[in-house]
PDB file of C-alpha atoms in Angstrom:
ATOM      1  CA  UNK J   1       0.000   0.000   0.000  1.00 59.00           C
ATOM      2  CA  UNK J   2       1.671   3.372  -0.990  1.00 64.00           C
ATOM      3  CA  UNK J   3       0.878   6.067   1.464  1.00 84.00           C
ATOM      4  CA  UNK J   4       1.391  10.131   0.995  1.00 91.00           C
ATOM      5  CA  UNK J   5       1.833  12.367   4.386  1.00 93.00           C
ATOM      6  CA  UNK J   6       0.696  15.563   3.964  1.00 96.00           C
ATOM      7  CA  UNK J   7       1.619  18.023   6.549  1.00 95.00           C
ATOM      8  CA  UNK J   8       0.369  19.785   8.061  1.00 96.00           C
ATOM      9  CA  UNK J   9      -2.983  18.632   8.330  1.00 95.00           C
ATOM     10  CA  UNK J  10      -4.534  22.435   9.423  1.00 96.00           C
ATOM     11  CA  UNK J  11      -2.177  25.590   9.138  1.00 97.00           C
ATOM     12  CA  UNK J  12      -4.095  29.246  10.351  1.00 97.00           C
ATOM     13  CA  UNK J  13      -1.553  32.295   9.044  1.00 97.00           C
ATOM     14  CA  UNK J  14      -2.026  35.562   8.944  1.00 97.00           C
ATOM     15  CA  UNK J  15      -2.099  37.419   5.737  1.00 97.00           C
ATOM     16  CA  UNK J  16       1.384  38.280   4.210  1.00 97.00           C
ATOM     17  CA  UNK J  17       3.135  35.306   5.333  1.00 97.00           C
ATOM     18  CA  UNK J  18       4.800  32.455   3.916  1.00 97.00           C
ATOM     19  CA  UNK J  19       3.791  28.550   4.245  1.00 97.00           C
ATOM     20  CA  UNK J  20       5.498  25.365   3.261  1.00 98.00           C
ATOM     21  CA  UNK J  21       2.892  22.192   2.634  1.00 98.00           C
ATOM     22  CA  UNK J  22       4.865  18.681   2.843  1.00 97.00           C
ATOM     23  CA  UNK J  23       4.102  15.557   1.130  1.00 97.00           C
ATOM     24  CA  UNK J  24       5.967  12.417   1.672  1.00 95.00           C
ATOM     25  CA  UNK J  25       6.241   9.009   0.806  1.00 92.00           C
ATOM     26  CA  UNK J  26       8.399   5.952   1.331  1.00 89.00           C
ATOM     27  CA  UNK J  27       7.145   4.993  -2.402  1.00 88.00           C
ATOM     28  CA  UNK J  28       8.559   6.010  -5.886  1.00 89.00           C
ATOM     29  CA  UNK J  29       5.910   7.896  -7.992  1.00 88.00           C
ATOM     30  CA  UNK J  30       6.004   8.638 -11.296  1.00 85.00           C
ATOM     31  CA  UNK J  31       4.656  12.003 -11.256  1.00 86.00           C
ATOM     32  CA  UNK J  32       2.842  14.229  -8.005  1.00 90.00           C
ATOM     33  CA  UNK J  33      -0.368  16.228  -8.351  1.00 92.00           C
ATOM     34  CA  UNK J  34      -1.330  19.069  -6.285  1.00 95.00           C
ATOM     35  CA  UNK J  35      -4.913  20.029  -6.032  1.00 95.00           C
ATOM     36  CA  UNK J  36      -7.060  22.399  -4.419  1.00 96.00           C
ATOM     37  CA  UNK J  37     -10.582  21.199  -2.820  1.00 93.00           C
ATOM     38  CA  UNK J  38     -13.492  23.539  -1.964  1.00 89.00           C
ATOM     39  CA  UNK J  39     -16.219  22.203   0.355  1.00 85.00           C
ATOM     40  CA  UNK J  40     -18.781  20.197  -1.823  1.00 83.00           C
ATOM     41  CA  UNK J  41     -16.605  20.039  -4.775  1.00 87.00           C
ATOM     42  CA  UNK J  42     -14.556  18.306  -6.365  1.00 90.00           C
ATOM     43  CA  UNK J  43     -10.514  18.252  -6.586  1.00 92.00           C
ATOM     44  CA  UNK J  44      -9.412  20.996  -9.011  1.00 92.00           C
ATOM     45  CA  UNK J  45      -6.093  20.804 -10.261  1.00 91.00           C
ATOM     46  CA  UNK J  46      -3.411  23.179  -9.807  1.00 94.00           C
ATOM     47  CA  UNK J  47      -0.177  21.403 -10.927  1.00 93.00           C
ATOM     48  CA  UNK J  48       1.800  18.271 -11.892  1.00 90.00           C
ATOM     49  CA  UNK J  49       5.245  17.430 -11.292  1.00 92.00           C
ATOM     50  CA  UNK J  50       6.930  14.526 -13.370  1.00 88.00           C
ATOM     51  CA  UNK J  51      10.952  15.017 -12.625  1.00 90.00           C
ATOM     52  CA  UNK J  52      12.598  14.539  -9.775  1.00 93.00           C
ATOM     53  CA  UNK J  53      14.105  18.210  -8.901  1.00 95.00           C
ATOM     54  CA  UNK J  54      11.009  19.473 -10.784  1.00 95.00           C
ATOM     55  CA  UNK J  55      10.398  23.227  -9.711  1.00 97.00           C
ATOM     56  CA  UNK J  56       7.507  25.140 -11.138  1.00 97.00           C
ATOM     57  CA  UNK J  57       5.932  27.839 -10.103  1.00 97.00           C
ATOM     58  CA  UNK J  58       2.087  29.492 -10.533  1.00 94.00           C
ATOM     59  CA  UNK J  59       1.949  32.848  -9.549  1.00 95.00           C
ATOM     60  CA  UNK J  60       3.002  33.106  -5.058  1.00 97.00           C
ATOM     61  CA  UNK J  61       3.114  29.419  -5.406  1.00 97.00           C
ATOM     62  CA  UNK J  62       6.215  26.510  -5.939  1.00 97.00           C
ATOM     63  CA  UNK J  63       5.917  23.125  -6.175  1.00 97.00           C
ATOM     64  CA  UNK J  64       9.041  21.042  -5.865  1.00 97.00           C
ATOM     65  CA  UNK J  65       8.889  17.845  -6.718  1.00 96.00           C
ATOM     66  CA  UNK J  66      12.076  15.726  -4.539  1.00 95.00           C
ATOM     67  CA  UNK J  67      14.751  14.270  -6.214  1.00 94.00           C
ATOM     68  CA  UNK J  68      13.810  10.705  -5.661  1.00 93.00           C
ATOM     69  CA  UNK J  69      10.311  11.668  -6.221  1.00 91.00           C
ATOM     70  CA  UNK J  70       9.311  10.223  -2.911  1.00 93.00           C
ATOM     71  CA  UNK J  71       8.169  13.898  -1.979  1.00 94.00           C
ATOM     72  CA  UNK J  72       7.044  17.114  -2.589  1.00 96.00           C
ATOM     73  CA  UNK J  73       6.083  20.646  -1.521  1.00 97.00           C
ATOM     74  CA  UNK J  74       3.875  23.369  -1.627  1.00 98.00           C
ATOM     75  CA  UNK J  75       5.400  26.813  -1.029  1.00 98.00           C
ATOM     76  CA  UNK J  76       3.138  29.817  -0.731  1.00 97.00           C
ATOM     77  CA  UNK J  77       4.535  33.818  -1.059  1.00 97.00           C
ATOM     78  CA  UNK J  78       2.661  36.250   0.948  1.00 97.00           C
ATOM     79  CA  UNK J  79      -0.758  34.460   1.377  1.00 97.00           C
ATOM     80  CA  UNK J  80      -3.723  36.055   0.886  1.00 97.00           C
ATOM     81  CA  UNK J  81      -7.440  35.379   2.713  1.00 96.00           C
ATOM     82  CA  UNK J  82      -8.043  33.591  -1.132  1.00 94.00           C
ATOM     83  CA  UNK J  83      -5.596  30.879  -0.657  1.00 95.00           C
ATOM     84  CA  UNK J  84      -8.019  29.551   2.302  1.00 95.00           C
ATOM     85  CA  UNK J  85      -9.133  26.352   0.963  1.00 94.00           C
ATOM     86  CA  UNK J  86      -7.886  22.678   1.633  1.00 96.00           C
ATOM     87  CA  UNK J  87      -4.605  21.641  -0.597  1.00 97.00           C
ATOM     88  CA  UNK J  88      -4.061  17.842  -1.763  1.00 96.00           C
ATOM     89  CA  UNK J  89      -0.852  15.740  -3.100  1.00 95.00           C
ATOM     90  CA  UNK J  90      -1.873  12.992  -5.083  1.00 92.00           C
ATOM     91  CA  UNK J  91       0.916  10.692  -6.240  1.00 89.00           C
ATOM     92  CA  UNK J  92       0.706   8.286  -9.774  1.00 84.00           C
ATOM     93  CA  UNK J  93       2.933   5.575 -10.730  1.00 74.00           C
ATOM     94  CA  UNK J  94       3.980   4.196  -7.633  1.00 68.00           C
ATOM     95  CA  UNK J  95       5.500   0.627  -7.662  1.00 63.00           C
ATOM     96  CA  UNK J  96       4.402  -0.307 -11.185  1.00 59.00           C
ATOM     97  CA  UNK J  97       0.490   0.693 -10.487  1.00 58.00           C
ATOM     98  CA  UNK J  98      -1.009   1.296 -13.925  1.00 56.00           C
ATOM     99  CA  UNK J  99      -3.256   3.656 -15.670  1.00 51.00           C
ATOM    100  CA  UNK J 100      -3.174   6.548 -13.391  1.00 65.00           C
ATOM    101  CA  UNK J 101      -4.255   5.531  -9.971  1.00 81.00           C
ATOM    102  CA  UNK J 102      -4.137   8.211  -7.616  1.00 88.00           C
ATOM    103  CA  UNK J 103      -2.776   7.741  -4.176  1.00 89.00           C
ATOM    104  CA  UNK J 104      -4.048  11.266  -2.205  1.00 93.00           C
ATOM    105  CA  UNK J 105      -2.425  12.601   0.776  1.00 94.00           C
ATOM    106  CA  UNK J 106      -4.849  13.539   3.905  1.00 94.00           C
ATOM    107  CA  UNK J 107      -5.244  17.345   2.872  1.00 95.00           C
ATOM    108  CA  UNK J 108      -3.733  20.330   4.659  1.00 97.00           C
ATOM    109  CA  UNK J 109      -6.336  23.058   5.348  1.00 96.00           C
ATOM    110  CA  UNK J 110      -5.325  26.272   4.844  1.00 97.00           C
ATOM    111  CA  UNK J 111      -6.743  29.535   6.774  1.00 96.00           C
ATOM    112  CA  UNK J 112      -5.351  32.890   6.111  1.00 97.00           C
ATOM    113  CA  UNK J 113      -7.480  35.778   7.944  1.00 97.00           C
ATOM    114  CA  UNK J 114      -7.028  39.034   6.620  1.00 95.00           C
TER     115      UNK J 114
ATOM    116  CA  UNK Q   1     -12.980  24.989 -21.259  1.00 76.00           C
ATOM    117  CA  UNK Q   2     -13.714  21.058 -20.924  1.00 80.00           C
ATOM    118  CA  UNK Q   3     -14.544  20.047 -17.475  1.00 92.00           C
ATOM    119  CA  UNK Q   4     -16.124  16.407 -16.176  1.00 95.00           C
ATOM    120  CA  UNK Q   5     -19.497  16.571 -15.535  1.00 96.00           C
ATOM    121  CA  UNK Q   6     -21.480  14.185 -12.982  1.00 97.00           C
ATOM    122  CA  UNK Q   7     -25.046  13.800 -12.419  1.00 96.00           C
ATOM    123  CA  UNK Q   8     -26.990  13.459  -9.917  1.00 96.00           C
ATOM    124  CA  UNK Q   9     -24.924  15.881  -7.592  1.00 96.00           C
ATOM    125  CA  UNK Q  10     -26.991  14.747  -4.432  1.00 97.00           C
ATOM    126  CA  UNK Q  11     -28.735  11.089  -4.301  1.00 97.00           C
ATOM    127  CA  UNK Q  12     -30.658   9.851  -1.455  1.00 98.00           C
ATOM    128  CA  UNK Q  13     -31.224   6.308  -1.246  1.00 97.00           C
ATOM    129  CA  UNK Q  14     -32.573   3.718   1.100  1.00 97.00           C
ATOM    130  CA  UNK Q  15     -30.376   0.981   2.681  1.00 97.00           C
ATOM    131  CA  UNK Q  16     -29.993  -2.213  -0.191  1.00 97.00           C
ATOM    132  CA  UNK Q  17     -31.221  -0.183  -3.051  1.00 98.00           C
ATOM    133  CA  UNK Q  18     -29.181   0.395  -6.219  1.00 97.00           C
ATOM    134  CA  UNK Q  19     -27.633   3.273  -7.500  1.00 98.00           C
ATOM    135  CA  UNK Q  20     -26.035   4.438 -10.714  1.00 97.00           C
ATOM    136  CA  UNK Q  21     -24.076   7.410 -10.688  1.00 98.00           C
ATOM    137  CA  UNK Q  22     -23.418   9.038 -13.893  1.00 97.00           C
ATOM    138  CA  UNK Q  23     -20.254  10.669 -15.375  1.00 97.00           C
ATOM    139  CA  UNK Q  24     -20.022  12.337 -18.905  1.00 97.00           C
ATOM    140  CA  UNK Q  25     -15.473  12.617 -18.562  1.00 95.00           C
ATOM    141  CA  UNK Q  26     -13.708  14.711 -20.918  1.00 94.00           C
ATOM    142  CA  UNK Q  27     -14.124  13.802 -24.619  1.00 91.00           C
ATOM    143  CA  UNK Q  28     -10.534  12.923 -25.994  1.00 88.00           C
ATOM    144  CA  UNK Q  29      -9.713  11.374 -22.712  1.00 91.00           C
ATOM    145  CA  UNK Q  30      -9.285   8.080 -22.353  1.00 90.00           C
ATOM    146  CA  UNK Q  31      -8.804   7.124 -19.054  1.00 91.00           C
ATOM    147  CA  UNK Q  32     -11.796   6.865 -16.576  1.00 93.00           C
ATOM    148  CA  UNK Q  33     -11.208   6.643 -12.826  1.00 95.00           C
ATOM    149  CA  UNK Q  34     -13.806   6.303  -9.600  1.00 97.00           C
ATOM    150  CA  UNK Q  35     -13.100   7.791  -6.477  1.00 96.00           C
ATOM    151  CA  UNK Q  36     -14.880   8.498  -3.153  1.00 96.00           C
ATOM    152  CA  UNK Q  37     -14.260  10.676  -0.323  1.00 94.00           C
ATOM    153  CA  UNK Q  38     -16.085   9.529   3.001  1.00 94.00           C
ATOM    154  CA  UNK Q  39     -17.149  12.757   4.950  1.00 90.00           C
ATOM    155  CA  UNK Q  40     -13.530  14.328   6.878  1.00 86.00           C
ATOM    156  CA  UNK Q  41     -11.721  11.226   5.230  1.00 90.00           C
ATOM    157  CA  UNK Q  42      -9.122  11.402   2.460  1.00 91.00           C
ATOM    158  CA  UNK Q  43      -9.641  11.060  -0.943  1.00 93.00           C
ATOM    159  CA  UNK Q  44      -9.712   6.979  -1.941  1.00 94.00           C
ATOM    160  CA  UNK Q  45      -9.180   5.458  -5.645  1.00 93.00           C
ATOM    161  CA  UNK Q  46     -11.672   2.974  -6.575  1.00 96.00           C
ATOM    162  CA  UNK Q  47     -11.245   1.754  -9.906  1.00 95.00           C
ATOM    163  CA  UNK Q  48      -9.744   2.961 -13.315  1.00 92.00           C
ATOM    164  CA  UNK Q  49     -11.483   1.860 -16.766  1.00 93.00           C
ATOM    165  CA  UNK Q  50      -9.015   1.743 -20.091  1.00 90.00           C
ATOM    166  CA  UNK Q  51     -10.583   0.777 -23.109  1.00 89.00           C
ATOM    167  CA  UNK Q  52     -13.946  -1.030 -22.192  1.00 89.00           C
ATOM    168  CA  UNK Q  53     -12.404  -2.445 -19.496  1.00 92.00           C
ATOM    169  CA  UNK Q  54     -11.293  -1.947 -15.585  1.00 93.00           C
ATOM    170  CA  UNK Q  55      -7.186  -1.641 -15.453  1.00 89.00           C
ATOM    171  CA  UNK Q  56      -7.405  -1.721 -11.808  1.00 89.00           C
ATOM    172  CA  UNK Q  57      -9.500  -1.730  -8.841  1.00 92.00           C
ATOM    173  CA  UNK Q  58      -8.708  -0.986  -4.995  1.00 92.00           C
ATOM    174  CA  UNK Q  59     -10.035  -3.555  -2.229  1.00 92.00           C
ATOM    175  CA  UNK Q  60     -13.393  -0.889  -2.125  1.00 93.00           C
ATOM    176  CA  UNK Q  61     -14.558  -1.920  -5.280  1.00 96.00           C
ATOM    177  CA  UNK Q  62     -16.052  -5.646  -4.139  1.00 94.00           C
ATOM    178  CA  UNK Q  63     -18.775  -7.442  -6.534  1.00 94.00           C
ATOM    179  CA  UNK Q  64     -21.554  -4.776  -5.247  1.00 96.00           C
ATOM    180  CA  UNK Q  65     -19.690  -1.995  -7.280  1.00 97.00           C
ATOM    181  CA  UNK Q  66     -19.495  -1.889 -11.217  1.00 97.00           C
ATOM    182  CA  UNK Q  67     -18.804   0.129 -13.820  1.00 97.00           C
ATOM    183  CA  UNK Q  68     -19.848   0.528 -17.515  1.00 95.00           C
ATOM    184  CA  UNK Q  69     -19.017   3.118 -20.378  1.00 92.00           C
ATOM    185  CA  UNK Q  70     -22.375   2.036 -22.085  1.00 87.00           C
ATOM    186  CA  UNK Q  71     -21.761   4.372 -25.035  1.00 87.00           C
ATOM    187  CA  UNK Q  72     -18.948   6.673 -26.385  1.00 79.00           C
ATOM    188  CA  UNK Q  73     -19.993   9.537 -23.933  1.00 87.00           C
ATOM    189  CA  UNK Q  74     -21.227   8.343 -20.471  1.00 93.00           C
ATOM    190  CA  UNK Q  75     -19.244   6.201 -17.624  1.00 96.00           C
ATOM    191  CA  UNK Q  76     -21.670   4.939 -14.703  1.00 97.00           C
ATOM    192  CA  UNK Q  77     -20.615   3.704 -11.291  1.00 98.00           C
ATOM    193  CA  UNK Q  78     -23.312   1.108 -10.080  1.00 98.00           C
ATOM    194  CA  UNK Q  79     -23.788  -0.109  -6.558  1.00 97.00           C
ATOM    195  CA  UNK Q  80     -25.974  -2.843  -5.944  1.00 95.00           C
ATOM    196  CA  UNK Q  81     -27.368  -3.075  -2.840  1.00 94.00           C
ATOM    197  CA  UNK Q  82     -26.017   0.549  -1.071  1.00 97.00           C
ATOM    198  CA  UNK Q  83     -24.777   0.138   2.436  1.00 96.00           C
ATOM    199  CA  UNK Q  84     -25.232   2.932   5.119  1.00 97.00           C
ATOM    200  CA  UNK Q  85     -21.357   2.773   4.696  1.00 96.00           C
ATOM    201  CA  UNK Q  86     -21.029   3.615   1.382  1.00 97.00           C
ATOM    202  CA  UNK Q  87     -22.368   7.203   1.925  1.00 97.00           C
ATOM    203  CA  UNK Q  88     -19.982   9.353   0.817  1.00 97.00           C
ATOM    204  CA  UNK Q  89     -18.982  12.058  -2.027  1.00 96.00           C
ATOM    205  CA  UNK Q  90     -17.832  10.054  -5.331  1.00 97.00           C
ATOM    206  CA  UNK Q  91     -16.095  11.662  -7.958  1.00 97.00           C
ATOM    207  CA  UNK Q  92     -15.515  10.723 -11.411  1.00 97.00           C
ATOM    208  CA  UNK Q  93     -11.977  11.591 -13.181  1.00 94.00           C
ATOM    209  CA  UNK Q  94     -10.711  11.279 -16.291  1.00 92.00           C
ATOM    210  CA  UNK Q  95      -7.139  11.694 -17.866  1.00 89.00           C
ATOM    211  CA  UNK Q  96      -5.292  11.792 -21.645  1.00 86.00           C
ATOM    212  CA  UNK Q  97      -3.104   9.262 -20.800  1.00 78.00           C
ATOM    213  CA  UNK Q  98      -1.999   7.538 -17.633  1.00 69.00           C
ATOM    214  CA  UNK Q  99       1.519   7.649 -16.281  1.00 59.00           C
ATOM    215  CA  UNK Q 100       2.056  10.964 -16.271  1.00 59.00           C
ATOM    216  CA  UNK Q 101      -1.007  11.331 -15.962  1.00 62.00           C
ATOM    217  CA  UNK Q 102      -3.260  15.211 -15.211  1.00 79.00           C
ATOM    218  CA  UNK Q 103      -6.132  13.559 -13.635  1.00 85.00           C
ATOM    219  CA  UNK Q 104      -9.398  16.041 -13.883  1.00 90.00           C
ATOM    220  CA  UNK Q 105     -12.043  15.591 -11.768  1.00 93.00           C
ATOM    221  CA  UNK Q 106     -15.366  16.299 -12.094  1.00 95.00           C
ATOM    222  CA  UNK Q 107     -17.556  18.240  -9.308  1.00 95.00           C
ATOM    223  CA  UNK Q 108     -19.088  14.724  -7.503  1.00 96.00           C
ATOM    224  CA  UNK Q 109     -21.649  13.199  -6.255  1.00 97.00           C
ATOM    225  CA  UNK Q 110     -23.165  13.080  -2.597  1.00 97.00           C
ATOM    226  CA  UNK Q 111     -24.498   9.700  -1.838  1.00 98.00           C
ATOM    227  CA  UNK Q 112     -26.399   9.530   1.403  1.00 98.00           C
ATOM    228  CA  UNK Q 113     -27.681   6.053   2.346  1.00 98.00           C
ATOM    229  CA  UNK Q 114     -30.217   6.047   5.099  1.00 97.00           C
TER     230      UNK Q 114
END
């Protein structure tokens, strides 16, 4: 069974500062979604990361994707009260699992007051 | 833009009654995935559907669970006899291809058993 950590599970900031989202695995992936979740719908995807070392970036956000691509992170610039929302890894490809199965991690939930 | 669509997006049911949820994924996709999300619980794969067939299925999807693409637009998720267990959001995905796969899903389901 391939399991993804996510931490940390809830994370209240202030607006303005930064936050680091973990998501780790003893397993091998072959690539690492990140999603965002609002309540009563469904995952919407922000990002996939294939390499290991992968960096991209979407706008205040960076998603590294760990060299052995047993991990990855979320890194938010100067939150704002419309990052509130709950964040989730999703790993593919791990140990020879086929045709896209999705292994998610728990979720972090994200509050930033104003 | 494209976006997977699910209908009904609230069914109430009544303990051993059957259900079929419907899915209409992404036209040139060709991967089709099942998953549900128990209330505060993470996100769990069910099954994944590749060319008129199921590639793989997790140890959720037992004989009361099935799936069907009964024409070239619609994917259904049937349960047989529902369970007050088996309440929970399910969401229908679809991808382009699978190992690297971008996995989109669409806005789910409520089930609620009683």
């Amino acid at each position: 069974t391939q399991l993804l950590e996510q931490s940390p599970q809830f994370l209240s900031i202030q607006e303005g500062e930064n936050l680091t989202v973990y998501c780790n695995s003893s397993s091998v992936f072959s690539s690492l979604q990140w999603y965002r979740q609002e309540p009563g719908e469904g995952p919407v995807l922000l990002v996939t990361v294939v390499t290991g070392g992968e960096v991209k970036k979407l706008k205040r956000l960076t998603f590294q994707f760990g060299d052995a691509r047993k991990d990855s992170s979320l890194h938010i610039t100067a939150a704002q009260p419309g990052d509130t929302g709950l964040y989730l890894c999703a790993g593919a490809g791990a140990g020879g699992t086929s045709y896209g199965k999705l292994t998610f991690g728990q979720g972090t939930i994200l509050t930033v007051h104003p | 833009e494209p976006e997977v669509t699910q209908t009904p997006s609230h069914q109430v049911t009544q303990m051993g009654q059957e259900v079929i949820l419907r899915c209409v994924p992404i036209s040139n996709h060709l991967y089709f995935y099942w998953y549900r999300q128990i209330l505060g619980q993470k996100v769990e794969f069910l099954v994944s559907f590749y060319n008129n067939e199921i590639s793989e299925k997790s140890e959720i999807f037992d004989d009361q669970f099935s799936v069907e693409r009964p024409d070239g637009s619609n994917f259904t998720l049937k349960i047989r006899s529902t369970k007050l267990e088996d309440s929970a959001m399910y969401f229908c995905a679809s991808s382009e291809g699978a190992w690297d796969t971008e996995a989109f899903f669409g806005q789910g389901t409520r089930l609620t058993v009683v």
